[in-house]
Short mmCIF file of N, CA and C in Angstrom, two decimals:
data_model
loop_
_atom_site.label_atom_id
_atom_site.label_comp_id
_atom_site.label_asym_id
_atom_site.label_seq_id
_atom_site.Cartn_x
_atom_site.Cartn_y
_atom_site.Cartn_z
N MET A 1 29.68 -41.49 -51.68
CA MET A 1 28.24 -41.77 -51.79
C MET A 1 28.77 -42.86 -53.17
N LYS A 2 27.76 -44.30 -52.66
CA LYS A 2 27.98 -45.53 -53.02
C LYS A 2 27.31 -45.71 -54.46
N ASN A 3 27.83 -45.45 -55.98
CA ASN A 3 26.95 -45.07 -56.90
C ASN A 3 26.86 -46.57 -57.25
N TYR A 4 25.75 -47.41 -57.26
CA TYR A 4 25.27 -48.54 -57.32
C TYR A 4 25.38 -49.49 -58.95
N ASP A 5 25.60 -48.16 -59.97
CA ASP A 5 25.27 -48.66 -61.52
C ASP A 5 26.74 -48.84 -61.54
N SER A 6 27.98 -48.12 -60.70
CA SER A 6 29.43 -48.82 -61.13
C SER A 6 29.90 -49.14 -60.06
N THR A 7 29.34 -49.43 -59.04
CA THR A 7 30.23 -50.32 -58.16
C THR A 7 30.32 -51.59 -58.70
N LYS A 8 31.92 -52.38 -58.42
CA LYS A 8 32.68 -54.00 -58.43
C LYS A 8 33.09 -53.86 -57.58
N ARG A 9 33.16 -55.09 -57.54
CA ARG A 9 33.70 -56.30 -56.56
C ARG A 9 35.30 -56.63 -57.16
N ILE A 10 36.42 -56.03 -55.99
CA ILE A 10 37.54 -55.76 -56.85
C ILE A 10 37.98 -56.57 -55.90
N LEU A 11 39.46 -57.31 -56.34
CA LEU A 11 40.46 -57.95 -56.02
C LEU A 11 41.66 -57.52 -55.77
N VAL A 12 42.22 -57.28 -54.34
CA VAL A 12 43.55 -56.43 -54.13
C VAL A 12 44.76 -57.34 -53.65
N THR A 13 45.08 -57.96 -54.55
CA THR A 13 46.57 -58.53 -54.06
C THR A 13 47.45 -57.96 -53.81
N GLY A 14 47.83 -58.23 -52.35
CA GLY A 14 49.01 -57.72 -51.31
C GLY A 14 48.39 -55.95 -50.95
N GLY A 15 47.27 -56.42 -50.80
CA GLY A 15 45.79 -55.41 -50.18
C GLY A 15 46.61 -54.95 -48.87
N ALA A 16 47.60 -55.40 -47.66
CA ALA A 16 47.65 -54.93 -46.08
C ALA A 16 49.33 -54.08 -46.58
N GLY A 17 49.85 -54.31 -47.59
CA GLY A 17 50.96 -53.70 -47.97
C GLY A 17 50.69 -52.17 -48.09
N PHE A 18 52.02 -51.39 -48.30
CA PHE A 18 51.78 -50.11 -48.06
C PHE A 18 51.26 -49.44 -49.63
N LEU A 19 51.85 -50.17 -50.74
CA LEU A 19 50.12 -49.68 -51.66
C LEU A 19 49.25 -49.87 -51.97
N GLY A 20 49.24 -51.66 -51.86
CA GLY A 20 47.59 -52.00 -51.66
C GLY A 20 47.13 -51.65 -50.89
N SER A 21 47.30 -50.87 -49.48
CA SER A 21 46.26 -50.65 -48.15
C SER A 21 45.97 -49.44 -48.89
N HIS A 22 46.54 -48.83 -49.60
CA HIS A 22 46.67 -47.32 -49.72
C HIS A 22 45.13 -47.36 -51.62
N LEU A 23 45.60 -47.88 -52.22
CA LEU A 23 45.05 -48.75 -53.43
C LEU A 23 43.62 -49.32 -52.86
N CYS A 24 43.28 -49.77 -51.60
CA CYS A 24 42.14 -50.55 -50.76
C CYS A 24 41.22 -49.10 -50.70
N GLU A 25 42.13 -48.33 -49.73
CA GLU A 25 41.35 -47.10 -49.39
C GLU A 25 40.41 -46.44 -50.45
N ARG A 26 41.91 -45.86 -51.92
CA ARG A 26 40.88 -45.00 -52.55
C ARG A 26 39.91 -45.91 -52.87
N LEU A 27 39.80 -46.89 -53.46
CA LEU A 27 38.49 -48.19 -53.91
C LEU A 27 37.55 -48.54 -53.37
N LEU A 28 37.82 -47.96 -52.11
CA LEU A 28 36.57 -47.74 -51.03
C LEU A 28 35.33 -46.36 -51.18
N LYS A 29 36.25 -45.41 -50.85
CA LYS A 29 36.05 -44.37 -51.45
C LYS A 29 35.55 -44.03 -52.10
N GLU A 30 35.42 -44.71 -53.45
CA GLU A 30 35.25 -44.80 -54.72
C GLU A 30 33.98 -44.97 -54.59
N GLY A 31 33.54 -45.88 -53.48
CA GLY A 31 32.15 -46.84 -53.39
C GLY A 31 32.16 -48.66 -53.92
N HIS A 32 33.15 -49.02 -54.24
CA HIS A 32 33.72 -50.29 -54.70
C HIS A 32 33.60 -51.49 -53.65
N GLU A 33 33.71 -52.63 -53.40
CA GLU A 33 33.64 -53.46 -52.75
C GLU A 33 35.19 -53.95 -52.91
N ILE A 34 35.82 -54.50 -52.07
CA ILE A 34 36.99 -54.68 -51.96
C ILE A 34 37.70 -55.97 -51.23
N LEU A 35 38.48 -56.96 -51.67
CA LEU A 35 37.92 -58.61 -51.52
C LEU A 35 39.94 -57.98 -51.31
N CYS A 36 40.33 -57.75 -50.33
CA CYS A 36 41.67 -57.71 -49.81
C CYS A 36 42.70 -59.32 -49.77
N VAL A 37 43.17 -59.00 -50.23
CA VAL A 37 44.46 -60.71 -49.99
C VAL A 37 45.41 -60.54 -50.10
N ASP A 38 46.32 -61.27 -48.69
CA ASP A 38 47.67 -60.71 -48.36
C ASP A 38 48.17 -61.92 -47.51
N ASN A 39 49.55 -62.59 -47.98
CA ASN A 39 50.39 -63.85 -47.21
C ASN A 39 50.41 -62.86 -45.73
N PHE A 40 50.52 -60.95 -45.53
CA PHE A 40 51.14 -60.69 -44.61
C PHE A 40 53.34 -61.13 -44.33
N TYR A 41 53.80 -61.64 -45.61
CA TYR A 41 54.66 -61.77 -45.48
C TYR A 41 55.12 -60.22 -45.37
N THR A 42 55.26 -59.65 -45.76
CA THR A 42 55.53 -57.87 -45.49
C THR A 42 54.48 -57.10 -45.06
N GLY A 43 53.29 -57.66 -45.91
CA GLY A 43 52.05 -56.21 -45.22
C GLY A 43 51.78 -56.42 -43.57
N ARG A 44 51.44 -55.72 -43.64
CA ARG A 44 50.97 -55.12 -42.07
C ARG A 44 49.61 -54.94 -41.90
N ARG A 45 48.74 -55.47 -40.80
CA ARG A 45 47.67 -55.38 -40.28
C ARG A 45 47.29 -53.91 -39.97
N SER A 46 48.29 -53.40 -39.96
CA SER A 46 48.51 -52.35 -38.73
C SER A 46 47.54 -50.84 -40.07
N ASN A 47 48.09 -51.74 -41.12
CA ASN A 47 47.93 -50.87 -42.44
C ASN A 47 46.81 -50.78 -43.23
N ILE A 48 45.90 -51.63 -42.90
CA ILE A 48 43.87 -51.81 -43.20
C ILE A 48 43.89 -52.11 -42.12
N ALA A 49 43.98 -51.62 -40.72
CA ALA A 49 43.30 -51.73 -39.16
C ALA A 49 42.15 -51.07 -39.42
N HIS A 50 41.96 -49.44 -40.10
CA HIS A 50 41.33 -48.40 -40.12
C HIS A 50 40.02 -49.10 -41.15
N LEU A 51 39.84 -49.52 -42.07
CA LEU A 51 39.37 -50.37 -43.36
C LEU A 51 38.02 -51.56 -42.41
N ILE A 52 38.55 -52.63 -41.66
CA ILE A 52 37.90 -53.42 -41.24
C ILE A 52 36.81 -53.41 -40.53
N SER A 53 36.33 -52.22 -40.84
CA SER A 53 35.10 -52.23 -39.85
C SER A 53 34.03 -51.67 -41.32
N ASN A 54 34.65 -51.03 -41.85
CA ASN A 54 33.89 -51.30 -43.34
C ASN A 54 33.15 -52.11 -43.88
N PRO A 55 32.13 -52.14 -44.44
CA PRO A 55 31.14 -53.64 -44.68
C PRO A 55 31.54 -53.71 -45.88
N TYR A 56 32.05 -52.90 -46.74
CA TYR A 56 32.43 -53.17 -48.19
C TYR A 56 34.11 -53.87 -48.32
N PHE A 57 34.40 -53.89 -47.42
CA PHE A 57 35.85 -54.24 -46.77
C PHE A 57 36.23 -55.90 -46.53
N GLU A 58 36.45 -56.70 -47.43
CA GLU A 58 37.24 -57.60 -46.80
C GLU A 58 38.88 -58.48 -47.19
N VAL A 59 39.24 -58.93 -45.89
CA VAL A 59 40.47 -59.72 -45.91
C VAL A 59 40.27 -60.89 -45.75
N LEU A 60 41.52 -61.42 -46.76
CA LEU A 60 41.30 -63.14 -46.98
C LEU A 60 43.38 -63.22 -47.10
N ARG A 61 43.50 -63.78 -45.58
CA ARG A 61 45.10 -64.56 -45.47
C ARG A 61 45.59 -65.76 -46.72
N HIS A 62 45.97 -65.23 -47.36
CA HIS A 62 46.36 -65.90 -48.53
C HIS A 62 48.24 -65.95 -49.31
N ASP A 63 48.74 -66.75 -49.54
CA ASP A 63 49.48 -66.87 -50.15
C ASP A 63 49.64 -66.96 -51.98
N ILE A 64 49.16 -65.81 -52.71
CA ILE A 64 48.67 -65.85 -54.18
C ILE A 64 49.66 -67.35 -55.15
N CYS A 65 50.91 -67.50 -54.80
CA CYS A 65 51.50 -68.57 -54.82
C CYS A 65 50.90 -69.73 -55.49
N PHE A 66 49.56 -70.27 -54.39
CA PHE A 66 49.04 -71.18 -54.44
C PHE A 66 47.64 -70.62 -55.25
N PRO A 67 46.62 -71.55 -55.77
CA PRO A 67 45.67 -71.34 -56.57
C PRO A 67 44.28 -70.54 -55.47
N LEU A 68 43.80 -69.73 -56.18
CA LEU A 68 43.11 -68.88 -54.70
C LEU A 68 41.14 -69.21 -55.83
N TYR A 69 40.71 -69.60 -55.76
CA TYR A 69 39.36 -70.03 -56.29
C TYR A 69 38.50 -68.74 -55.63
N VAL A 70 37.36 -68.06 -56.66
CA VAL A 70 36.62 -66.71 -56.45
C VAL A 70 35.29 -67.23 -57.26
N GLU A 71 34.50 -66.72 -57.05
CA GLU A 71 33.18 -66.61 -57.72
C GLU A 71 33.57 -65.44 -58.30
N ALA A 72 32.82 -65.05 -59.68
CA ALA A 72 33.18 -63.81 -60.77
C ALA A 72 32.12 -64.12 -61.50
N GLU A 73 30.96 -63.51 -62.15
CA GLU A 73 30.65 -63.44 -63.36
C GLU A 73 31.78 -62.38 -64.65
N ILE A 74 31.80 -63.71 -65.54
CA ILE A 74 32.40 -63.50 -66.70
C ILE A 74 31.60 -62.31 -67.42
N ASN A 75 32.11 -61.34 -68.21
CA ASN A 75 31.32 -60.55 -68.99
C ASN A 75 32.78 -60.78 -70.41
N GLN A 76 32.58 -61.04 -71.53
CA GLN A 76 32.85 -61.40 -72.38
C GLN A 76 33.65 -60.29 -73.08
N THR A 77 33.12 -58.79 -72.83
CA THR A 77 33.72 -58.22 -73.63
C THR A 77 34.77 -57.39 -72.45
N ASP A 78 34.87 -57.58 -70.81
CA ASP A 78 35.64 -56.69 -70.03
C ASP A 78 36.22 -57.52 -69.45
N GLY A 79 36.18 -58.89 -69.42
CA GLY A 79 37.22 -60.11 -68.32
C GLY A 79 36.23 -60.42 -67.24
N ILE A 80 36.84 -60.49 -66.24
CA ILE A 80 36.35 -60.48 -64.83
C ILE A 80 35.62 -58.99 -64.38
N ASP A 81 34.19 -58.91 -64.39
CA ASP A 81 33.52 -57.96 -64.06
C ASP A 81 33.41 -57.43 -62.83
N GLU A 82 32.28 -58.63 -62.51
CA GLU A 82 31.64 -57.86 -60.71
C GLU A 82 31.51 -59.54 -60.29
N MET A 83 31.01 -59.62 -58.89
CA MET A 83 30.80 -60.76 -58.26
C MET A 83 29.45 -60.60 -58.46
N ASP A 84 29.13 -62.32 -59.08
CA ASP A 84 27.34 -62.26 -58.74
C ASP A 84 27.23 -63.38 -58.32
N GLN A 85 25.81 -62.79 -57.78
CA GLN A 85 25.25 -63.77 -56.42
C GLN A 85 24.42 -64.64 -56.62
N THR A 86 24.34 -65.44 -58.21
CA THR A 86 22.78 -66.27 -58.48
C THR A 86 24.18 -66.96 -59.19
N ALA A 87 23.84 -68.15 -58.50
CA ALA A 87 24.52 -69.34 -58.79
C ALA A 87 24.53 -70.35 -60.24
N GLU A 88 23.48 -69.32 -61.14
CA GLU A 88 23.61 -70.17 -62.67
C GLU A 88 24.50 -69.22 -63.56
N ASN A 89 25.29 -68.06 -62.56
CA ASN A 89 26.19 -67.03 -63.75
C ASN A 89 27.28 -66.90 -63.11
N VAL A 90 27.70 -67.88 -61.64
CA VAL A 90 29.33 -68.20 -61.29
C VAL A 90 29.90 -69.00 -61.98
N LYS A 91 31.05 -68.53 -62.51
CA LYS A 91 32.23 -69.34 -62.29
C LYS A 91 33.37 -69.48 -61.68
N CYS A 92 34.33 -70.18 -61.32
CA CYS A 92 35.44 -70.81 -61.08
C CYS A 92 36.38 -70.04 -61.92
N VAL A 93 37.10 -69.57 -60.73
CA VAL A 93 37.89 -68.60 -62.12
C VAL A 93 40.00 -68.53 -60.89
N ASP A 94 40.52 -69.59 -61.76
CA ASP A 94 41.84 -69.64 -60.96
C ASP A 94 42.46 -68.20 -61.27
N ALA A 95 42.75 -67.60 -59.86
CA ALA A 95 43.29 -65.99 -59.73
C ALA A 95 44.60 -66.41 -59.46
N THR A 96 45.45 -67.64 -59.80
CA THR A 96 46.91 -67.33 -59.84
C THR A 96 47.80 -66.99 -61.08
N PRO A 97 48.99 -66.23 -60.38
CA PRO A 97 49.60 -65.73 -61.07
C PRO A 97 50.53 -66.76 -62.00
N ILE A 98 50.99 -66.10 -63.07
CA ILE A 98 51.72 -67.07 -63.74
C ILE A 98 53.32 -66.26 -63.48
N LEU A 99 53.62 -67.39 -62.99
CA LEU A 99 55.18 -67.25 -63.21
C LEU A 99 56.02 -68.00 -63.78
N SER A 100 57.36 -66.51 -64.08
CA SER A 100 58.03 -67.18 -65.42
C SER A 100 59.30 -67.51 -64.47
#
């Protein structure tokens, strides 16, 4: 059952991999919305095929070595908290990892 008070929009990188797909599945069962990002180099579509029909699941083919800009509401105490639909609260967030 979806609890709208604690629902978050969560970005899962590597979401089509073995671990990522299980994480996506678990988060969906907890009632969250998932944006699954994967370049499909090692991840497999078959790992997430059963999730595609879920309206709270979205897949984006993208290599996170390149910048990925997503709209997110910034909560000053918690960092990126949840996706926001209103234009006045939208910030561009660079979700590019820091490579060392």
